[in-house]
Short mmCIF file of C-alpha atoms in Angstrom, two decimals:
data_model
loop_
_atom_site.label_atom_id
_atom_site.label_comp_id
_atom_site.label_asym_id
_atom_site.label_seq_id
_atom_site.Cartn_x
_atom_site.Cartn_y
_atom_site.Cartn_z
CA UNK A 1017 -30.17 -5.34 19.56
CA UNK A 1018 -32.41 -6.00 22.73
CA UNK A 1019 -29.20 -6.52 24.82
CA UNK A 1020 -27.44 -3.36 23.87
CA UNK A 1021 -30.14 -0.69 22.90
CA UNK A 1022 -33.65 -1.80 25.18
CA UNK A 1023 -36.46 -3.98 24.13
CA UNK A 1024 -38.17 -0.82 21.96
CA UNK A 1025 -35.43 -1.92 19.37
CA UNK A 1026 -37.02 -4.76 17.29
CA UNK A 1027 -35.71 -5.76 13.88
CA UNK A 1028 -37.59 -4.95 11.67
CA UNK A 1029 -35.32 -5.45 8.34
CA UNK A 1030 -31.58 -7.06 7.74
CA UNK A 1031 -30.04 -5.98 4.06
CA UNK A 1032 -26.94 -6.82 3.84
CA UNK A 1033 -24.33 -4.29 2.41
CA UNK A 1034 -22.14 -3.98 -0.83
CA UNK A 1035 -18.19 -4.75 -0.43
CA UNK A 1036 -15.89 -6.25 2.42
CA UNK A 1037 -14.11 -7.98 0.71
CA UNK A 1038 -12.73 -9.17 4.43
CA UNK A 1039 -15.46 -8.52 6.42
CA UNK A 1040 -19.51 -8.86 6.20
CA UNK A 1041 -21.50 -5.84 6.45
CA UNK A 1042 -25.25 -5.41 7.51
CA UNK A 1043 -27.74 -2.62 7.76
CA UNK A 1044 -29.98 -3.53 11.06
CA UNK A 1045 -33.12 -1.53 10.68
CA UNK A 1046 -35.61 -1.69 13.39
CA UNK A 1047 -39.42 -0.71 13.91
CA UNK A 1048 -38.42 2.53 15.56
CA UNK A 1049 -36.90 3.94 13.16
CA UNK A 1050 -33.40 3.73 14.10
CA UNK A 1051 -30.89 2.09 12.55
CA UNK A 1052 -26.99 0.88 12.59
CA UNK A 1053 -24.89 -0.96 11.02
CA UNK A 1054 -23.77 -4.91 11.80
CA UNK A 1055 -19.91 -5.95 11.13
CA UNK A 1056 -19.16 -9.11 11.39
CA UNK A 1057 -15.52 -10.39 11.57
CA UNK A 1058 -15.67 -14.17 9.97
CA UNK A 1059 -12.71 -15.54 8.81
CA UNK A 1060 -14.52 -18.02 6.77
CA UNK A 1061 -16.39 -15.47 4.54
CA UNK A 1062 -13.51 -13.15 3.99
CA UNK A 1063 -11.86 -13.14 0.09
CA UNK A 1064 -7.95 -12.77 1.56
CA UNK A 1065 -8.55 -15.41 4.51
CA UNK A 1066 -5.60 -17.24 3.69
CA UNK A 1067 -3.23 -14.11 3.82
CA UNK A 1068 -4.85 -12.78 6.82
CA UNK A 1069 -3.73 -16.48 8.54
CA UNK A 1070 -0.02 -15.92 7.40
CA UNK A 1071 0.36 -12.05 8.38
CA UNK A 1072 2.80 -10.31 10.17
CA UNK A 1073 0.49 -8.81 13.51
CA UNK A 1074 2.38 -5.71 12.37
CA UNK A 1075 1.52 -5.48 9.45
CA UNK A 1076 -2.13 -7.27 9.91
CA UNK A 1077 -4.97 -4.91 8.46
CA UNK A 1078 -8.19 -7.39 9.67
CA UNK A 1079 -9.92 -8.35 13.29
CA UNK A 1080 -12.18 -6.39 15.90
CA UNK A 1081 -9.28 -5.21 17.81
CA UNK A 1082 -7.61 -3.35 15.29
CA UNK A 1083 -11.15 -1.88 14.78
CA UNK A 1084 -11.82 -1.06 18.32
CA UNK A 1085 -8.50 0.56 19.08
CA UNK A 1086 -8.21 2.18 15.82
CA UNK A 1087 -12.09 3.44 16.11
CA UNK A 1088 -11.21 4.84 19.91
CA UNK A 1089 -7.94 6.14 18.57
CA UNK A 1090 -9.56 8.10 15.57
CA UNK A 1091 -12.41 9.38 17.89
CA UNK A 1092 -10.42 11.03 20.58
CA UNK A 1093 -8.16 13.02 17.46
CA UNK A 1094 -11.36 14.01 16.05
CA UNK A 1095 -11.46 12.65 13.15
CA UNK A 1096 -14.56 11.50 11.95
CA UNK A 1097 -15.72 7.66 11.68
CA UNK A 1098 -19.07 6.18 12.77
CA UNK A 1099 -19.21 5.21 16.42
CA UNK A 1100 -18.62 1.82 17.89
CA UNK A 1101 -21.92 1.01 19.74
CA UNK A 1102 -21.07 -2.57 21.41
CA UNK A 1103 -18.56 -5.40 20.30
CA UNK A 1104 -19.19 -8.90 20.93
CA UNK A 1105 -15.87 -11.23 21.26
CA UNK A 1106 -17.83 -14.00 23.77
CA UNK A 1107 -17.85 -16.49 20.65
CA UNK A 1108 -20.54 -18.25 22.52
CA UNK A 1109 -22.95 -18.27 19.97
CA UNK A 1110 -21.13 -17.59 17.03
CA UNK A 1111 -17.42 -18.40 16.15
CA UNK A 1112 -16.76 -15.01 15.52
CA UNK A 1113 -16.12 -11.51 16.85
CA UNK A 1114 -19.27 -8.82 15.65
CA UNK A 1115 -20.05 -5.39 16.54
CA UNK A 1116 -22.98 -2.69 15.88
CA UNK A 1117 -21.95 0.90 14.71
CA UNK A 1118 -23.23 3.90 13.54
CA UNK A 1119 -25.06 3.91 10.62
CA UNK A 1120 -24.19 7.28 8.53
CA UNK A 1121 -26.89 8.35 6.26
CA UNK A 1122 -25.94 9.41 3.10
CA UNK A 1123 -23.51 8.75 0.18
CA UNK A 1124 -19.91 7.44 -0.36
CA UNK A 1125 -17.34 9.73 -1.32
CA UNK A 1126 -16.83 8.32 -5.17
CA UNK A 1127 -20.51 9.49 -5.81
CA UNK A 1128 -19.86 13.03 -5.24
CA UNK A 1129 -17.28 12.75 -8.30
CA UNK A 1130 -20.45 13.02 -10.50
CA UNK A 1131 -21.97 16.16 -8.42
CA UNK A 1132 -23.35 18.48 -10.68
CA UNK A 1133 -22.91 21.25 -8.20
CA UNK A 1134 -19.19 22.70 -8.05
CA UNK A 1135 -20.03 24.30 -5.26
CA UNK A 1136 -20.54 20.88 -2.95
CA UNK A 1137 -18.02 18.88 -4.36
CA UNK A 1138 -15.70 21.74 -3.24
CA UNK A 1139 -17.28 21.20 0.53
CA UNK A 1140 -16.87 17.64 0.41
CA UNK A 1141 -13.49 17.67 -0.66
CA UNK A 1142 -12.31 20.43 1.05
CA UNK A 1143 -13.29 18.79 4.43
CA UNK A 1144 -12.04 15.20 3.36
CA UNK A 1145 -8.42 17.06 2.55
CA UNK A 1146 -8.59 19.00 6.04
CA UNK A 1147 -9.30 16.24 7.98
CA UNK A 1148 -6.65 14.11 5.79
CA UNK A 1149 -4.62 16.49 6.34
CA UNK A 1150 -4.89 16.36 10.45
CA UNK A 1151 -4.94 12.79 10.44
CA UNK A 1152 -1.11 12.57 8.55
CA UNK A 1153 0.07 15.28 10.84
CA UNK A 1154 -0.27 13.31 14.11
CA UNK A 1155 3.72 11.59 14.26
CA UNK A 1156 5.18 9.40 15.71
CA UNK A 1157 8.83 7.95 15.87
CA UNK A 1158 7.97 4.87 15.14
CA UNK A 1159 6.10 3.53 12.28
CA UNK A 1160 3.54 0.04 12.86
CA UNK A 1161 -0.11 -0.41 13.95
CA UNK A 1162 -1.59 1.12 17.56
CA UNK A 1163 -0.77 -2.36 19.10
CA UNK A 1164 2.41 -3.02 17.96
CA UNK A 1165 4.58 -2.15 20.69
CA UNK A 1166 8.24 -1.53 20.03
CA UNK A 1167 10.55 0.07 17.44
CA UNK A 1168 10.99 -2.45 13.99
CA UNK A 1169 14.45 -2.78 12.74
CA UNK A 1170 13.66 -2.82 9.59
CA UNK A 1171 12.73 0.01 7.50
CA UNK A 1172 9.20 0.26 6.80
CA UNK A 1173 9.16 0.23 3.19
CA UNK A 1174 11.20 -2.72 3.29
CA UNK A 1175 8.19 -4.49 4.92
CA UNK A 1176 5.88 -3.17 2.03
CA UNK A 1177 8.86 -4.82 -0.18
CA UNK A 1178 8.70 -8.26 1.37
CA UNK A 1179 4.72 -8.53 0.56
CA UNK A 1180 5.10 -6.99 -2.85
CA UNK A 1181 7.21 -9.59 -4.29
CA UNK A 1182 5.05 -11.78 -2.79
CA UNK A 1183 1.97 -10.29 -5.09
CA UNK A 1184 4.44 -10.23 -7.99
CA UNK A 1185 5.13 -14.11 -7.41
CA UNK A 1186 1.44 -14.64 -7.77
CA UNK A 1187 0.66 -12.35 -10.52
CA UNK A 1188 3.48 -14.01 -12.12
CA UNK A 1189 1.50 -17.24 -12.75
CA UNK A 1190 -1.48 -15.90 -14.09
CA UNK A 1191 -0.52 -13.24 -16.18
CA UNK A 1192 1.61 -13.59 -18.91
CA UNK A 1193 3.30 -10.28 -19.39
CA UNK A 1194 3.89 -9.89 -15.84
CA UNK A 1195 5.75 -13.16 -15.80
CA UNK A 1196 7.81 -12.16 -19.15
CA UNK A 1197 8.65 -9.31 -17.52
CA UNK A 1198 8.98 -10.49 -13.64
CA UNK A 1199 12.27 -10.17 -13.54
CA UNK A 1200 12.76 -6.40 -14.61
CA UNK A 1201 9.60 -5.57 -12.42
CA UNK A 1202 11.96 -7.07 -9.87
CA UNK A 1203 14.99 -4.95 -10.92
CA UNK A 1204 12.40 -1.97 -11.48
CA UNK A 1205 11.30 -2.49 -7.47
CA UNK A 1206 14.79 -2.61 -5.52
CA UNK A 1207 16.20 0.24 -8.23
CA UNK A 1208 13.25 2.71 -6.63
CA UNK A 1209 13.88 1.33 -3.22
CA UNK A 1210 17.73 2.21 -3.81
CA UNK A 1211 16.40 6.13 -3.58
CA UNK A 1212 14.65 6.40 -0.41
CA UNK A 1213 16.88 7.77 2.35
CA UNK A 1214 16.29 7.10 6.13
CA UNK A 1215 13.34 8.24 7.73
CA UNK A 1216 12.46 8.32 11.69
CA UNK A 1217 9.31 10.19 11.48
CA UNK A 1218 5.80 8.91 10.17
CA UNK A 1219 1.68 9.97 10.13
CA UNK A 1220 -1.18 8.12 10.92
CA UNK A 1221 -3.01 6.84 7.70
CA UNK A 1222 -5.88 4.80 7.26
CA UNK A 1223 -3.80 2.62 4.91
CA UNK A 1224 -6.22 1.85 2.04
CA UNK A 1225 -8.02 5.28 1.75
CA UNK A 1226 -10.25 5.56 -1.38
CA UNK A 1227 -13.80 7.43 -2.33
CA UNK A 1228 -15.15 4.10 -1.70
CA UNK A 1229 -13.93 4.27 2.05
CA UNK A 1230 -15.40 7.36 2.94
CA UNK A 1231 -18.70 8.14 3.45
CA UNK A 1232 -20.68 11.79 3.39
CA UNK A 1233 -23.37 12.49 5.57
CA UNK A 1234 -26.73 15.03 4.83
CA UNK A 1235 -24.57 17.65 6.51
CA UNK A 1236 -21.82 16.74 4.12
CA UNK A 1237 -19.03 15.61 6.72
CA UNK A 1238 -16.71 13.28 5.64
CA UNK A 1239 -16.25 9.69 7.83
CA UNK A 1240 -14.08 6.80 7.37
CA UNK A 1241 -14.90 3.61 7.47
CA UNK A 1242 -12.85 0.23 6.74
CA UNK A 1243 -10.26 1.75 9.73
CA UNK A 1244 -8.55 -1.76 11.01
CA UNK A 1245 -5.60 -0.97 8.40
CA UNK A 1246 -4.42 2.29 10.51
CA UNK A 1247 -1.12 2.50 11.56
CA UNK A 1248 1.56 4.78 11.90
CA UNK A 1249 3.77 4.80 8.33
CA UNK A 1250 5.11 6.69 5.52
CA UNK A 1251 2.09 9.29 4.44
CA UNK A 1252 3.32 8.51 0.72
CA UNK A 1253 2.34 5.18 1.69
CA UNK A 1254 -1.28 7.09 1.80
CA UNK A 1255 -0.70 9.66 -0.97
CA UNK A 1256 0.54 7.57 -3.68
CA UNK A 1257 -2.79 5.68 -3.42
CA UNK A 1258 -4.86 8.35 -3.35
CA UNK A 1259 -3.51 9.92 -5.96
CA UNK A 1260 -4.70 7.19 -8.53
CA UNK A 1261 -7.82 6.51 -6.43
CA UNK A 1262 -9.43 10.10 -6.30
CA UNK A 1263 -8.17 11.03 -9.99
CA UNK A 1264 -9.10 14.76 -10.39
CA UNK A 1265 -10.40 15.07 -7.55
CA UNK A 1266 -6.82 14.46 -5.29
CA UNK A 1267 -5.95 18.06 -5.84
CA UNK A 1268 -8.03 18.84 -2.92
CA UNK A 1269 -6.34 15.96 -0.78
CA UNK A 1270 -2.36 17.05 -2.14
CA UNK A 1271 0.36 17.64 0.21
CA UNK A 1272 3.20 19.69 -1.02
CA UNK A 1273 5.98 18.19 1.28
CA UNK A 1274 5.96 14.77 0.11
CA UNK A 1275 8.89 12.98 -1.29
CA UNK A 1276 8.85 12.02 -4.35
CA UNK A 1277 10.63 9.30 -4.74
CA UNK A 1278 8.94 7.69 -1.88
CA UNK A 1279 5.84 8.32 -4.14
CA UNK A 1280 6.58 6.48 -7.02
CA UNK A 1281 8.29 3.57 -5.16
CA UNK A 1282 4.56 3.30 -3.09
CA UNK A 1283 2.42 4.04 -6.05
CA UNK A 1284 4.74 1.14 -8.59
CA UNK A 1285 4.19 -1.19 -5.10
CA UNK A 1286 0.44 -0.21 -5.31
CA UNK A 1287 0.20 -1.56 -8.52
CA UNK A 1288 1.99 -4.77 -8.22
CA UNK A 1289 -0.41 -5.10 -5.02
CA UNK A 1290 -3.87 -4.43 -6.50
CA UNK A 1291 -2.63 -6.54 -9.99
CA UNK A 1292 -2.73 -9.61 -7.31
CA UNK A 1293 -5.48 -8.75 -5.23
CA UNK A 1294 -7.46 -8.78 -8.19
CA UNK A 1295 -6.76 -11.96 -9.44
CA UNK A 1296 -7.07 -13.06 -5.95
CA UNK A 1297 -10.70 -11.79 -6.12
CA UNK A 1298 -11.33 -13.18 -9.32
CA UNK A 1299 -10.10 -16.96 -8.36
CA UNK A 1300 -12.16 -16.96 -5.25
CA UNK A 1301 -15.74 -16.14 -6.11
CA UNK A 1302 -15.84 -12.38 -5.46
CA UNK A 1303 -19.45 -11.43 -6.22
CA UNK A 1304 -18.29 -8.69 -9.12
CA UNK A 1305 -16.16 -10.37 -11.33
CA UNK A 1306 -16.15 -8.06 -13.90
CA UNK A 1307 -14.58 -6.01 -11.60
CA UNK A 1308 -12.21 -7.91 -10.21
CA UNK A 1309 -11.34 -8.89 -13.69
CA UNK A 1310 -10.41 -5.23 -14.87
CA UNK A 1311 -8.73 -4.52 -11.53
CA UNK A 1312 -6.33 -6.88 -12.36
CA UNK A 1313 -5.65 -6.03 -15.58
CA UNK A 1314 -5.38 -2.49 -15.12
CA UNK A 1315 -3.09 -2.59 -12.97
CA UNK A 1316 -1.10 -5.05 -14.50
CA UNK A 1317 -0.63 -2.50 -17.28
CA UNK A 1318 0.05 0.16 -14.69
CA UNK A 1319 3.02 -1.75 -13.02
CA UNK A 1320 4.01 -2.58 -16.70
CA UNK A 1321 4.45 1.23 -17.73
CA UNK A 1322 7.71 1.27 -15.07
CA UNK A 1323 9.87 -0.90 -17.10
#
């Protein structure tokens, strides 16, 4: 803190911060008054360490680059996520990559679903779907992350393909009805696959954009935050998750050009996804269990309704 902001800036308090389920979050708060925000990228603390190992770089969704050029990238568009103070990839110290950043006061999205005033949750939502909205309608031929150089010759959904049948091979062993039925989730899969037709166009998403990824300053302005899964790709990629994610409150995020097709084929892919990821978070000592637990089985039954 010394090093980046001036020797007035003494810590006064370290808290650390709810979720991450890849990364470690702190609230730095120092005698001053200010305050920011500590990420710290450590491989050894993160829930999906052993997928993160075995990625694809294209596909790859954790690391302080991804932040930093994702962060500069979102910035100079406009939209809204908390600034990137300083980043630290010496590793002299520590064997990992940190970084301080903005600290927004105020509330995630998700708690606004329980405004009582009408009035605000239109302003919050309103904003969130305009700047959405912006963010999807910056194209690009080519779909893949900001540092992926290069034009894939594969189609990108087949890419979301390859790592969903990887999910449904794990859920398999753990959950009964998904293995009884693993083989018609299978057929279900390549049978909505079968209905997309080619695509050369895609939007810049955020890739895993729910209420809990968005947070709502005093002045009620929307930011995002989790960012290092931006790329270019299929906005039904984006809208098929919100869609379940946001409940109600998605009519203020909809977009009446989307495909359908490529909507349900996302949002049955979804499912299979977060069925594994919570079991994932379950086996490996994820804090909430309970939730982990019910994220799991929900979606389980979700991916089940298909069939």
């Amino acid at each position: 803190m010394r090093d980046v902001f001036g020797t007035g800036y003494v810590v006064a308090n370290v808290s650390r911060m709810h979720g991450g389920a890849q990364k470690v979050v702190y609230k730095i708060d120092c005698s001053n008054g200010f305050s920011c925000v500590l990420y710290v990228w450590d491989l050894a603390m993160s829930y999906f360490q052993e997928e993160t190992v075995r990625k694809n770089s294209s596909v790859q969704s954790y690391g302080s680059d991804l932040f930093k050029i994702n962060n500069r990238y979102l910035t100079q568009k406009g939209i809204r996520t908390p600034s990137l103070y300083d980043l630290n990839k010496e590793r002299n110290r520590y064997p990992f990559d940190y970084a301080l950043v903005e600290y927004i006061e105020g509330k995630k999205a998700e708690d606004y679903f329980r405004n009582a005033d009408s009035r605000v949750q239109d302003q919050v939502f309103q904003r969130l779907g305009e700047m959405i909205a912006a963010m999807h309608a910056d194209k690009r031929q080519t779909f893949g992350k900001l540092n992926h150089f290069g034009a894939s010759t594969a189609a990108c959904q087949q890419i979301q393909m390859e790592n969903a049948k990887e999910q449904l091979s794990y859920a398999s062993r753990h959950i009964e009805s998904i293995r009884a039925n693993h083989d018609k989730l299978l057929d279900t899969m390549h049978e909505l696959e079968s209905k997309l037709t080619p695509r050369t166009e895609y939007g810049f998403i955020h890739g895993e954009l729910g209420p809990d990824h968005v947070l709502v300053n005093d002045r009620l302005e929307p930011y995002l935050i989790d960012i290092e899964g931006a790329m270019f790709f299929d906005i039904e990629h984006e809208h098929s998750f919100m869609a379940f994610r946001f409940g109600e409150f998605y009519r203020y995020l909809k977009n009446d050009s989307l495909d359908e097709d490529r909507m349900r084929f996302y949002r049955f892919l979804h499912h299979i996804s977060l069925t594994s990821g919570g079991l994932k978070l379950l086996h490996r000592g994820f804090p909430d269990q309970t939730f982990a637990k019910e994220l799991a089985e929900y979606h389980s039954k979700c991916a089940l309704n298909f069939v």
